Amino acid sequence: MENWSVDQVCNWLRQRNLGELVPKFREEEVSGAALLALNDRMVQQLVKKIGHQAVLMDLINKYQQQKSGLESLTYCCKTASPEFPEVISGKNLKSFFARYKTLQWTSSYALPDFPYDVKCILAEKKCPDHSMRIRIIEFLQADMTKYLEGSLYPNSQQYNIVVNALLQAYPFLDEDGNGFLLWKRALKDRFKYVRRPIEDDEQVLRNKCKFGHRRGQTRKSSFAENKPDDVQVQAEEEPVHLESSAMDVHIKWLKEEYMKTQRNWKEVDNRMNVTIELRRKMISNKAPLKDILRLFPFLRCPYQLFREFQLLTHMDIYKKTVEILEIYSENILSLYVVRNNPINIMLQENLKRHTEEDILKYMKTTAACLLLPDVFGDDSSLFAAVNEEVKVMTPVLEVKNPFNVNSCEFALYVGREELAQLDDCTMALAALVAAFHVFDIPCPKRIHRTLNFLESLVFEVRSPASLP
């Protein structure tokens, strides 16, 4: 490729469905050597569409990695020791490079070089305002896309690594201990915003199709369905009498802000604080959940669900759940009662396919979480529906592909309707416990022992429930 002429580069673009770029590449006389020397800024100047930018950078990076990988492999083959026999075998070449890419994320990720004004705010340890937060998120998203070789679909582990790097470098951004979830949510929203207008990238289109997105579709709340106009108008009416016009303003703002891609989370927190009395009154009066969520849609966000729990109990449910799973995971997996459980069997089969320590830990934590009802002899169908349809009305988790790091899905359901999508089993377990308290839902008897065990640890009772 280094010796290609401009014509050869143009032919290469046409072969990869990038024919629209040919006139600009001819005008700028981009040869093979120039193509390989392009950086992010040059690509942005050459190519207008983000989808084309991502595809082009992906192709260039893959060629460069293939070339450097072959050189590295040649060196490894010459200097290989008995400790790394798989490097010599062509059969294991793919897994070798996959593991190397994972290690790049886990051990060598570095934050991008922020613009001067952002650096000044961070250097002064000032809490950034809304516009400055957006600028930080934009640079993190662009940097992650570069690390992902143009992909716009990071997995949960990669989001965690980037947010952790940000908070380790600038601890003051971790406001009240809730900064991790806040920044992670904002980063995920930014990727959604970037993907939304793209209509010519294969990966984006494939995922839009997979998750039910249709071209030209606008975002709606889950209960705003296609109904006749008169029915729709009636559904939009507020189910309760608002105590004042000021309260009405707050609720209207929350509903409008929820529909935005980039949200002012600090202001969301403030307005959720102001409206909590009305919200708790509705819940205690057994108002329908759909009415509560129509007025306060941010309760669908895990961060706000956890925050509501903390306002009620003064406990950080997410932090407590992390501690519980870290302490009890190994004990749960070692119990005789779960040895022949389908979840444990599935875990053991998947453990054989991986060697990375962080992936193994993720799998074991997930299995321990899903096995909890079986440990206590409870009904697991009231706890989680694994690779099957949710059938119960009480809060329950929907889990798909639990041991696949790249395609696992966790969601919280209440009343057989999806309330929130969740990143991993830890967040899912925290959301399940929080939902019972936040929405004041009685605990089913057939899952009582499991939830009693979790709550006794969350609330730090003197004689906590223990594993059988």
Short mmCIF file of C-alpha atoms in Angstrom, two decimals:
data_model
loop_
_atom_site.label_atom_id
_atom_site.label_comp_id
_atom_site.label_asym_id
_atom_site.label_seq_id
_atom_site.Cartn_x
_atom_site.Cartn_y
_atom_site.Cartn_z
CA MET A 1 0.00 0.00 0.00
CA GLU A 2 2.90 2.38 0.69
CA ASN A 3 3.80 2.44 -3.03
CA TRP A 4 0.27 2.92 -4.38
CA SER A 5 -0.50 5.75 -6.76
CA VAL A 6 -3.50 8.06 -6.38
CA ASP A 7 -5.43 5.94 -8.91
CA GLN A 8 -4.76 2.76 -6.95
CA VAL A 9 -5.97 4.43 -3.75
CA CYS A 10 -9.18 5.50 -5.53
CA ASN A 11 -9.77 1.96 -6.80
CA TRP A 12 -9.22 0.66 -3.28
CA LEU A 13 -11.88 3.10 -1.97
CA ARG A 14 -14.41 1.97 -4.60
CA GLN A 15 -13.87 -1.68 -3.70
CA ARG A 16 -14.80 -0.85 -0.09
CA ASN A 17 -17.98 1.10 -0.94
CA LEU A 18 -16.28 4.44 -0.29
CA GLY A 19 -16.61 5.75 -3.86
CA GLU A 20 -18.02 9.07 -2.62
CA LEU A 21 -14.57 9.94 -1.28
CA VAL A 22 -12.75 9.51 -4.61
CA PRO A 23 -13.13 13.13 -5.94
CA LYS A 24 -11.78 14.62 -2.70
CA PHE A 25 -8.87 12.15 -2.56
CA ARG A 26 -7.95 13.00 -6.18
CA GLU A 27 -8.17 16.72 -5.44
CA GLU A 28 -5.84 16.34 -2.43
CA GLU A 29 -3.54 13.88 -4.31
CA VAL A 30 -3.71 11.21 -1.60
CA SER A 31 -1.30 8.42 -2.55
CA GLY A 32 -0.73 5.17 -0.64
CA ALA A 33 2.00 6.68 1.52
CA ALA A 34 -0.17 9.74 2.25
CA LEU A 35 -3.11 7.49 3.09
CA LEU A 36 -1.14 5.63 5.75
CA ALA A 37 0.11 8.93 7.20
CA LEU A 38 -3.40 10.34 7.76
CA ASN A 39 -4.26 11.21 11.36
CA ASP A 40 -7.67 11.85 12.92
CA ARG A 41 -7.68 15.56 12.16
CA MET A 42 -6.72 15.03 8.49
CA VAL A 43 -9.46 12.43 8.07
CA GLN A 44 -12.02 14.84 9.51
CA GLN A 45 -10.95 17.48 6.98
CA LEU A 46 -11.06 15.03 4.06
CA VAL A 47 -14.28 13.21 4.94
CA LYS A 48 -17.50 14.90 6.07
CA LYS A 49 -19.59 11.93 7.24
CA ILE A 50 -18.72 10.39 10.62
CA GLY A 51 -19.60 6.93 9.32
CA HIS A 52 -17.10 7.24 6.47
CA GLN A 53 -14.48 8.62 8.87
CA ALA A 54 -14.89 5.61 11.15
CA VAL A 55 -14.73 3.07 8.29
CA LEU A 56 -11.68 4.72 6.71
CA MET A 57 -9.72 4.90 9.98
CA ASP A 58 -10.69 1.31 10.73
CA LEU A 59 -9.31 0.10 7.37
CA ILE A 60 -6.07 2.08 7.76
CA ASN A 61 -5.53 0.90 11.34
CA LYS A 62 -6.21 -2.72 10.42
CA TYR A 63 -3.63 -2.58 7.63
CA GLN A 64 -1.04 -0.99 9.93
CA GLN A 65 -1.76 -3.46 12.74
CA GLN A 66 -1.57 -6.40 10.34
CA LYS A 67 1.80 -5.19 9.12
CA SER A 68 3.19 -4.49 12.62
CA GLY A 69 1.61 -7.69 13.93
CA LEU A 70 3.40 -9.81 11.36
CA GLU A 71 6.68 -8.09 12.23
CA SER A 72 6.04 -8.68 15.95
CA LEU A 73 5.11 -12.28 15.29
CA THR A 74 8.30 -12.87 13.34
CA TYR A 75 10.29 -11.49 16.25
CA CYS A 76 8.32 -13.56 18.76
CA CYS A 77 8.86 -16.72 16.75
CA LYS A 78 12.61 -16.11 16.78
CA THR A 79 12.78 -15.33 20.51
CA ALA A 80 9.87 -17.41 21.84
CA SER A 81 10.37 -19.29 25.08
CA PRO A 82 8.55 -22.42 26.27
CA GLU A 83 6.27 -20.13 28.32
CA PHE A 84 4.55 -18.86 25.15
CA PRO A 85 4.17 -21.84 22.81
CA GLU A 86 0.92 -20.47 21.38
CA VAL A 87 2.80 -17.58 19.74
CA ILE A 88 4.57 -20.04 17.44
CA SER A 89 1.40 -21.89 16.47
CA GLY A 90 -0.59 -20.36 13.61
CA LYS A 91 -3.69 -21.99 15.05
CA ASN A 92 -3.55 -19.70 18.09
CA LEU A 93 -2.56 -16.54 16.22
CA LYS A 94 -6.07 -15.08 16.31
CA SER A 95 -6.51 -15.58 20.05
CA PHE A 96 -3.00 -14.20 20.65
CA PHE A 97 -3.85 -10.90 18.95
CA ALA A 98 -7.31 -10.77 20.62
CA ARG A 99 -5.68 -11.13 24.04
CA TYR A 100 -3.09 -8.51 23.11
CA LYS A 101 -5.86 -6.02 22.19
CA THR A 102 -7.62 -6.66 25.52
CA LEU A 103 -4.38 -6.05 27.39
CA GLN A 104 -3.97 -2.78 25.51
CA TRP A 105 -7.26 -1.59 27.05
CA THR A 106 -6.70 -2.89 30.54
CA SER A 107 -3.09 -1.92 31.05
CA SER A 108 -2.16 0.94 28.75
CA TYR A 109 -5.18 3.19 28.25
CA ALA A 110 -4.24 6.85 28.68
CA LEU A 111 -6.59 9.81 28.76
CA PRO A 112 -6.59 12.08 25.67
CA ASP A 113 -4.85 15.44 25.59
CA PHE A 114 -7.74 17.75 26.51
CA PRO A 115 -8.03 21.29 25.02
CA TYR A 116 -6.40 24.17 26.87
CA ASP A 117 -9.59 25.52 28.49
CA VAL A 118 -10.53 22.06 29.78
CA LYS A 119 -7.00 21.60 31.15
CA CYS A 120 -7.27 24.89 33.03
CA ILE A 121 -10.53 23.90 34.72
CA LEU A 122 -9.17 20.47 35.64
CA ALA A 123 -5.88 21.91 36.88
CA GLU A 124 -7.77 24.27 39.21
CA LYS A 125 -9.79 21.27 40.50
CA LYS A 126 -12.99 23.10 39.72
CA CYS A 127 -16.21 21.17 39.23
CA PRO A 128 -17.01 21.67 35.49
CA ASP A 129 -20.31 23.23 34.45
CA HIS A 130 -22.71 21.57 32.01
CA SER A 131 -21.05 22.84 28.81
CA MET A 132 -17.58 21.86 30.06
CA ARG A 133 -18.82 18.37 30.95
CA ILE A 134 -20.06 17.98 27.38
CA ARG A 135 -16.64 18.99 26.02
CA ILE A 136 -14.89 16.43 28.23
CA ILE A 137 -17.32 13.71 27.16
CA GLU A 138 -16.88 14.61 23.48
CA PHE A 139 -13.11 14.20 23.70
CA LEU A 140 -13.42 10.91 25.61
CA GLN A 141 -15.83 9.57 23.00
CA ALA A 142 -13.53 10.55 20.12
CA ASP A 143 -10.57 8.98 21.91
CA MET A 144 -12.44 5.73 22.60
CA THR A 145 -13.48 5.51 18.95
CA LYS A 146 -9.82 5.77 17.99
CA TYR A 147 -8.86 3.00 20.43
CA LEU A 148 -11.74 0.89 19.07
CA GLU A 149 -10.42 1.31 15.52
CA GLY A 150 -13.49 3.25 14.39
CA SER A 151 -16.15 1.18 16.15
CA LEU A 152 -18.96 3.11 17.85
CA TYR A 153 -19.98 0.22 20.14
CA PRO A 154 -17.75 -0.02 23.24
CA ASN A 155 -18.55 -2.81 25.67
CA SER A 156 -19.22 -2.26 29.38
CA GLN A 157 -15.66 -3.14 30.38
CA GLN A 158 -14.24 -0.48 28.05
CA TYR A 159 -16.61 2.18 29.40
CA ASN A 160 -15.51 1.22 32.93
CA ILE A 161 -11.81 1.49 32.06
CA VAL A 162 -12.16 4.98 30.55
CA VAL A 163 -14.33 6.38 33.37
CA ASN A 164 -12.04 4.86 36.00
CA ALA A 165 -9.03 6.49 34.29
CA LEU A 166 -10.83 9.86 34.34
CA LEU A 167 -11.76 9.65 38.02
CA GLN A 168 -8.33 8.38 39.06
CA ALA A 169 -6.66 11.31 37.29
CA TYR A 170 -9.21 13.84 38.61
CA PRO A 171 -10.77 12.48 41.85
CA PHE A 172 -12.75 15.68 42.46
CA LEU A 173 -15.01 14.70 39.51
CA ASP A 174 -16.40 11.83 41.60
CA GLU A 175 -19.10 13.99 43.17
CA ASP A 176 -20.58 12.50 46.36
CA GLY A 177 -19.34 9.07 45.33
CA ASN A 178 -21.82 8.92 42.41
CA GLY A 179 -19.48 10.28 39.74
CA PHE A 180 -18.69 6.92 38.17
CA LEU A 181 -22.27 6.15 37.11
CA LEU A 182 -22.92 9.76 36.10
CA TRP A 183 -19.90 10.01 33.79
CA LYS A 184 -20.46 6.53 32.38
CA ARG A 185 -24.08 7.34 31.57
CA ALA A 186 -23.08 10.60 29.87
CA LEU A 187 -20.41 8.81 27.81
CA LYS A 188 -22.89 6.16 26.66
CA ASP A 189 -25.38 8.89 25.73
CA ARG A 190 -22.69 10.60 23.64
CA PHE A 191 -22.06 7.41 21.64
CA LYS A 192 -25.81 7.08 21.03
CA TYR A 193 -25.90 10.70 19.83
CA VAL A 194 -23.03 10.07 17.38
CA ARG A 195 -24.58 6.84 16.06
CA ARG A 196 -28.10 8.21 15.60
CA PRO A 197 -27.68 10.06 12.24
CA ILE A 198 -25.44 7.39 10.65
CA GLU A 199 -27.13 5.49 7.83
CA ASP A 200 -24.23 4.11 5.78
CA ASP A 201 -22.04 2.22 8.26
CA GLU A 202 -22.52 -1.55 8.23
CA GLN A 203 -21.94 -2.10 11.96
CA VAL A 204 -24.26 0.76 13.00
CA LEU A 205 -27.03 -0.38 10.63
CA ARG A 206 -26.71 -3.97 11.82
CA ASN A 207 -27.08 -2.94 15.46
CA LYS A 208 -29.94 -0.54 14.72
CA CYS A 209 -31.76 -3.40 13.05
CA LYS A 210 -30.96 -5.75 15.94
CA PHE A 211 -32.38 -3.38 18.56
CA GLY A 212 -35.49 -2.41 16.60
CA HIS A 213 -34.46 1.05 15.32
CA ARG A 214 -36.08 2.17 12.07
CA ARG A 215 -34.91 4.95 9.81
CA GLY A 216 -36.62 8.22 10.70
CA GLN A 217 -37.90 6.83 13.98
CA THR A 218 -38.07 9.34 16.83
CA ARG A 219 -37.48 8.51 20.44
CA LYS A 220 -40.59 7.91 22.56
CA SER A 221 -41.19 6.77 26.07
CA SER A 222 -41.98 3.07 26.38
CA PHE A 223 -45.65 3.70 27.17
CA ALA A 224 -46.29 6.26 24.35
CA GLU A 225 -47.67 3.83 21.80
CA ASN A 226 -49.44 4.41 18.51
CA LYS A 227 -52.99 5.23 19.57
CA PRO A 228 -55.81 7.34 18.11
CA ASP A 229 -55.37 11.07 18.67
CA ASP A 230 -58.15 11.41 21.22
CA VAL A 231 -56.79 8.50 23.26
CA GLN A 232 -53.25 9.87 23.05
CA VAL A 233 -54.33 13.28 24.31
CA GLN A 234 -56.11 11.69 27.23
CA ALA A 235 -53.02 9.63 28.07
CA GLU A 236 -50.87 12.76 28.19
CA GLU A 237 -53.00 14.33 30.91
CA GLU A 238 -51.41 14.36 34.35
CA PRO A 239 -52.94 11.71 36.64
CA VAL A 240 -52.58 13.80 39.78
CA HIS A 241 -53.29 17.37 40.76
CA LEU A 242 -50.02 19.26 41.02
CA GLU A 243 -49.75 21.27 44.18
CA SER A 244 -48.42 24.41 42.51
CA SER A 245 -47.43 25.86 39.17
CA ALA A 246 -43.77 25.67 40.29
CA MET A 247 -44.07 21.89 40.70
CA ASP A 248 -45.66 21.71 37.26
CA VAL A 249 -42.66 23.55 35.82
CA HIS A 250 -40.20 21.12 37.41
CA ILE A 251 -42.04 18.05 36.09
CA LYS A 252 -42.36 19.52 32.60
CA TRP A 253 -38.62 20.26 32.59
CA LEU A 254 -37.79 16.70 33.69
CA LYS A 255 -39.96 15.20 30.94
CA GLU A 256 -38.40 17.43 28.27
CA GLU A 257 -34.83 16.85 29.51
CA TYR A 258 -35.35 13.07 29.47
CA MET A 259 -36.01 13.23 25.72
CA LYS A 260 -32.63 14.89 25.08
CA THR A 261 -29.47 13.02 24.17
CA GLN A 262 -27.11 15.18 26.26
CA ARG A 263 -28.67 15.82 29.66
CA ASN A 264 -27.84 18.27 32.40
CA TRP A 265 -27.47 15.66 35.14
CA LYS A 266 -26.70 18.17 37.86
CA GLU A 267 -29.95 20.01 37.22
CA VAL A 268 -31.79 16.68 37.00
CA ASP A 269 -30.55 15.89 40.53
CA ASN A 270 -31.76 19.26 41.80
CA ARG A 271 -35.24 18.94 40.33
CA MET A 272 -35.62 15.33 41.46
CA ASN A 273 -34.81 16.57 44.99
CA VAL A 274 -37.48 19.27 44.76
CA THR A 275 -40.18 16.86 43.54
CA ILE A 276 -39.45 13.90 45.85
CA GLU A 277 -42.32 14.68 48.24
CA LEU A 278 -44.90 14.51 45.44
CA ARG A 279 -43.26 11.38 44.04
CA ARG A 280 -43.29 9.56 47.39
CA LYS A 281 -46.91 10.58 47.95
CA MET A 282 -47.92 9.07 44.61
CA ILE A 283 -46.05 5.84 45.38
CA SER A 284 -47.52 5.53 48.90
CA ASN A 285 -51.01 6.08 47.43
CA LYS A 286 -50.37 3.18 45.03
CA ALA A 287 -50.52 5.27 41.85
CA PRO A 288 -49.97 3.17 38.70
CA LEU A 289 -46.31 2.77 37.90
CA LYS A 290 -46.78 4.02 34.33
CA ASP A 291 -48.17 7.30 35.71
CA ILE A 292 -45.22 7.72 38.06
CA LEU A 293 -42.76 7.06 35.25
CA ARG A 294 -44.59 9.45 32.91
CA LEU A 295 -44.09 12.27 35.41
CA PHE A 296 -40.62 11.17 36.54
CA PRO A 297 -39.05 9.29 33.61
CA PHE A 298 -35.54 9.59 35.08
CA LEU A 299 -36.44 6.76 37.49
CA ARG A 300 -35.76 4.58 34.45
CA CYS A 301 -32.07 5.54 34.70
CA PRO A 302 -30.09 3.26 37.06
CA TYR A 303 -28.17 6.23 38.47
CA GLN A 304 -31.40 8.00 39.51
CA LEU A 305 -32.93 4.78 40.82
CA PHE A 306 -29.86 4.29 43.06
CA ARG A 307 -29.94 7.94 44.07
CA GLU A 308 -33.61 7.69 45.06
CA PHE A 309 -32.76 4.66 47.17
CA GLN A 310 -29.96 6.62 48.84
CA LEU A 311 -32.30 9.55 49.60
CA LEU A 312 -34.70 7.13 51.30
CA THR A 313 -32.21 4.95 53.17
CA HIS A 314 -28.90 6.90 53.27
CA MET A 315 -27.24 3.80 51.77
CA ASP A 316 -25.20 3.55 48.54
CA ILE A 317 -26.85 0.44 47.09
CA TYR A 318 -24.43 0.08 44.16
CA LYS A 319 -21.32 0.27 46.33
CA LYS A 320 -22.82 -2.20 48.81
CA THR A 321 -23.68 -4.65 46.02
CA VAL A 322 -20.12 -4.54 44.70
CA GLU A 323 -18.84 -5.42 48.19
CA ILE A 324 -21.38 -8.23 48.65
CA LEU A 325 -20.51 -9.96 45.37
CA GLU A 326 -16.77 -9.59 45.95
CA ILE A 327 -17.05 -11.19 49.41
CA TYR A 328 -19.54 -13.96 48.68
CA SER A 329 -18.97 -14.99 45.03
CA GLU A 330 -16.39 -17.71 45.71
CA ASN A 331 -18.40 -19.09 48.65
CA ILE A 332 -21.57 -19.33 46.59
CA LEU A 333 -19.85 -21.14 43.71
CA SER A 334 -18.27 -23.66 46.11
CA LEU A 335 -21.60 -24.77 47.64
CA TYR A 336 -22.72 -28.31 46.87
CA VAL A 337 -26.31 -27.17 46.19
CA VAL A 338 -25.27 -25.29 43.03
CA ARG A 339 -22.86 -27.87 41.65
CA ASN A 340 -25.28 -29.37 39.10
CA ASN A 341 -27.23 -26.19 38.46
CA PRO A 342 -27.56 -25.26 34.74
CA ILE A 343 -26.08 -21.81 35.44
CA ASN A 344 -23.01 -23.34 37.10
CA ILE A 345 -22.62 -25.87 34.28
CA MET A 346 -22.78 -23.04 31.74
CA LEU A 347 -20.18 -21.14 33.78
CA GLN A 348 -17.73 -24.06 33.85
CA GLU A 349 -18.02 -24.52 30.08
CA ASN A 350 -17.27 -20.84 29.46
CA LEU A 351 -14.39 -20.68 31.94
CA LYS A 352 -12.47 -23.17 29.78
CA ARG A 353 -12.51 -20.76 26.82
CA HIS A 354 -10.83 -17.82 28.54
CA THR A 355 -7.64 -17.13 30.48
CA GLU A 356 -7.91 -13.37 31.09
CA GLU A 357 -8.25 -12.71 34.82
CA ASP A 358 -10.78 -9.88 34.50
CA ILE A 359 -13.06 -11.94 32.22
CA LEU A 360 -12.92 -14.94 34.57
CA LYS A 361 -13.81 -12.68 37.52
CA TYR A 362 -16.71 -11.18 35.56
CA MET A 363 -18.10 -14.64 34.74
CA LYS A 364 -17.84 -15.90 38.32
CA THR A 365 -19.50 -12.78 39.72
CA THR A 366 -22.34 -13.10 37.21
CA ALA A 367 -22.87 -16.78 38.05
CA ALA A 368 -22.84 -16.11 41.80
CA CYS A 369 -25.46 -13.42 41.35
CA LEU A 370 -27.78 -15.64 39.27
CA LEU A 371 -27.35 -18.63 41.61
CA LEU A 372 -28.44 -16.79 44.79
CA PRO A 373 -32.12 -17.96 44.71
CA ASP A 374 -31.03 -21.60 44.29
CA VAL A 375 -28.71 -21.29 47.28
CA PHE A 376 -31.65 -20.26 49.49
CA GLY A 377 -34.15 -22.65 47.89
CA ASP A 378 -36.18 -19.78 46.42
CA ASP A 379 -37.99 -19.56 43.08
CA SER A 380 -35.36 -18.36 40.59
CA SER A 381 -38.06 -17.32 38.07
CA LEU A 382 -38.98 -14.48 40.46
CA PHE A 383 -35.35 -13.32 40.48
CA ALA A 384 -34.07 -13.55 36.90
CA ALA A 385 -35.25 -14.80 33.51
CA VAL A 386 -32.08 -16.13 31.86
CA ASN A 387 -32.33 -16.37 28.06
CA GLU A 388 -36.13 -16.51 28.28
CA GLU A 389 -39.17 -14.22 28.41
CA VAL A 390 -40.13 -12.39 31.60
CA LYS A 391 -43.42 -13.77 32.94
CA VAL A 392 -43.86 -12.23 36.42
CA MET A 393 -45.26 -8.86 37.48
CA THR A 394 -42.91 -8.14 40.40
CA PRO A 395 -39.41 -6.68 39.83
CA VAL A 396 -37.27 -9.25 38.02
CA LEU A 397 -34.12 -9.27 35.90
CA GLU A 398 -33.99 -10.25 32.25
CA VAL A 399 -30.57 -11.69 31.38
CA LYS A 400 -29.35 -12.68 27.92
CA ASN A 401 -26.00 -14.37 27.15
CA PRO A 402 -24.79 -13.88 30.74
CA PHE A 403 -21.25 -15.21 30.15
CA ASN A 404 -20.53 -13.46 26.85
CA VAL A 405 -18.67 -10.23 27.69
CA ASN A 406 -19.45 -8.67 24.31
CA SER A 407 -23.13 -9.58 23.89
CA CYS A 408 -24.53 -9.98 27.42
CA GLU A 409 -27.63 -7.94 28.22
CA PHE A 410 -29.18 -7.11 31.58
CA ALA A 411 -32.51 -5.36 32.08
CA LEU A 412 -34.84 -4.66 34.99
CA TYR A 413 -38.54 -5.44 34.44
CA VAL A 414 -41.47 -4.31 36.57
CA GLY A 415 -45.01 -5.30 35.63
CA ARG A 416 -43.58 -7.29 32.69
CA GLU A 417 -42.36 -4.04 31.10
CA GLU A 418 -38.72 -3.01 30.80
CA LEU A 419 -37.82 -0.32 33.30
CA ALA A 420 -34.08 0.07 32.68
CA GLN A 421 -31.17 -1.43 30.78
CA LEU A 422 -28.17 -2.28 32.95
CA ASP A 423 -24.47 -2.68 32.32
CA ASP A 424 -23.60 -5.84 34.25
CA CYS A 425 -24.78 -8.23 36.96
CA THR A 426 -23.63 -5.96 39.80
CA MET A 427 -25.71 -3.04 38.56
CA ALA A 428 -28.59 -5.41 37.81
CA LEU A 429 -28.63 -6.87 41.33
CA ALA A 430 -28.46 -3.39 42.88
CA ALA A 431 -31.32 -2.20 40.66
CA LEU A 432 -33.48 -5.20 41.60
CA VAL A 433 -33.11 -4.57 45.34
CA ALA A 434 -33.60 -0.81 44.87
CA ALA A 435 -36.79 -1.25 42.81
CA PHE A 436 -38.62 -3.04 45.64
CA HIS A 437 -37.85 -0.14 48.02
CA VAL A 438 -38.20 2.83 45.67
CA PHE A 439 -41.58 1.70 44.27
CA ASP A 440 -42.74 0.22 47.61
CA ILE A 441 -43.46 -3.22 46.13
CA PRO A 442 -44.08 -6.13 48.56
CA CYS A 443 -41.53 -8.92 48.31
CA PRO A 444 -42.97 -12.25 47.03
CA LYS A 445 -42.71 -15.03 49.62
CA ARG A 446 -40.99 -17.35 47.14
CA ILE A 447 -38.00 -15.00 46.87
CA HIS A 448 -38.09 -13.63 50.42
CA ARG A 449 -35.01 -15.43 51.79
CA THR A 450 -32.77 -14.25 48.94
CA LEU A 451 -33.80 -10.61 49.25
CA ASN A 452 -33.65 -10.78 53.05
CA PHE A 453 -30.03 -11.95 52.78
CA LEU A 454 -29.13 -9.07 50.43
CA GLU A 455 -30.97 -6.42 52.44
CA SER A 456 -29.41 -7.51 55.72
CA LEU A 457 -25.98 -6.93 54.17
CA VAL A 458 -26.95 -3.65 52.49
CA PHE A 459 -28.42 -2.19 55.69
CA GLU A 460 -25.63 -3.66 57.86
CA VAL A 461 -27.93 -5.26 60.44
CA ARG A 462 -26.18 -6.63 63.53
CA SER A 463 -27.05 -10.26 62.80
CA PRO A 464 -27.07 -10.46 58.99
CA ALA A 465 -28.65 -13.39 57.22
CA SER A 466 -26.00 -15.90 56.19
CA LEU A 467 -25.54 -18.43 53.43
CA PRO A 468 -26.99 -21.88 54.22
#
